[in-house]
Amino acid sequence: MSWSNRLALLLPGAVANDTGGTEPDPRFTFANERTFLAWSRTALALVVAGLAIVQLLPPFPGVPFGRHLLGVPLIALGAVLAVVAYTEWVRNQHALRRGEPMPKSNVPWILAATITGMAIISAIVLLISAVR
Amino acid sequence: MTTRPNPPPGEGARPGPDQGRDQGRDQGRDQGRDQGRDQGRDQGHSQDPARDGPEESIAGLAQERTSLAWTRTAIAFAALGGVVLKANVVTGLIIVAVAPVIWHLGRVTLGTAPAGDRLPAMPVAGATRLFIIAVTIAGVALLCLIVAIFGKSVPGALR
């Protein structure tokens, strides 16, 4: 399946017209929706954190680009996470309707790896600014 | 594409090493869960409340939790708008204005269901609402990216 077709399947109209399978138990549908909302809040939290780092923190002595190095990737990850959360919701809803196993998600791994990487970069920036 | 077992709400996937040993037990549990789910479509809850617990077995409570999740998301938008206000007033006001819209979208979930533990009617515009949320967050993040890179910073505000 081409990328354009895959993207078209993610549009709300295509999801609403999905008549395959049967309507799942509302509790599972609500749980899927809450999971999407939780990821959305995580995305917003990343954006807030990134913006606060860039705009509100004092500059790191000796590392003039330090605030942008820490903040910009967090904001970008927030944008990506919001879109990925929606695609995950569509995939999960598709599986729930058909009684299929839930598709494996790599989002938690990506988020954990990014936060770990940012923590390491933060420590390095702080050490450099403390030495200078 | 690899898959993991379809867990009931609130229950995580079982770790891999136990998979073979617990396959039979999982199979039996899955069959029981499917049966409960099928019955739940008719009655609004599974036939095993001891496993589900009262919070999981009543569809009305799941709906209320979802509505509260929408409210938390709206509050998160308002908080983000407050932070952005410090950097860029117009952008901050736009994001703050989005918060009540998000809250209202969440009311759609609450308004389409009957009271009690009966099966709630699912909102027709479910996918559209979630799509709007995802696009809005991505747009707000891009706005914040522009503000972060080109905006005038207020260094030391958190000192």
Short mmCIF file of C-alpha atoms in Angstrom, two decimals, chain B residues 42 73 76-77 125 130 136 141:
data_model
loop_
_atom_site.label_atom_id
_atom_site.label_comp_id
_atom_site.label_asym_id
_atom_site.label_seq_id
_atom_site.Cartn_x
_atom_site.Cartn_y
_atom_site.Cartn_z
CA ASP B 42 -25.71 -6.25 25.74
CA THR B 73 -6.32 18.12 28.28
CA ALA B 76 -3.03 21.50 29.81
CA PHE B 77 -3.77 23.76 26.84
CA ALA B 125 -17.77 12.55 15.43
CA LEU B 130 -9.41 13.41 17.96
CA THR B 136 -4.16 21.57 16.91
CA ALA B 141 3.95 23.07 18.72
#
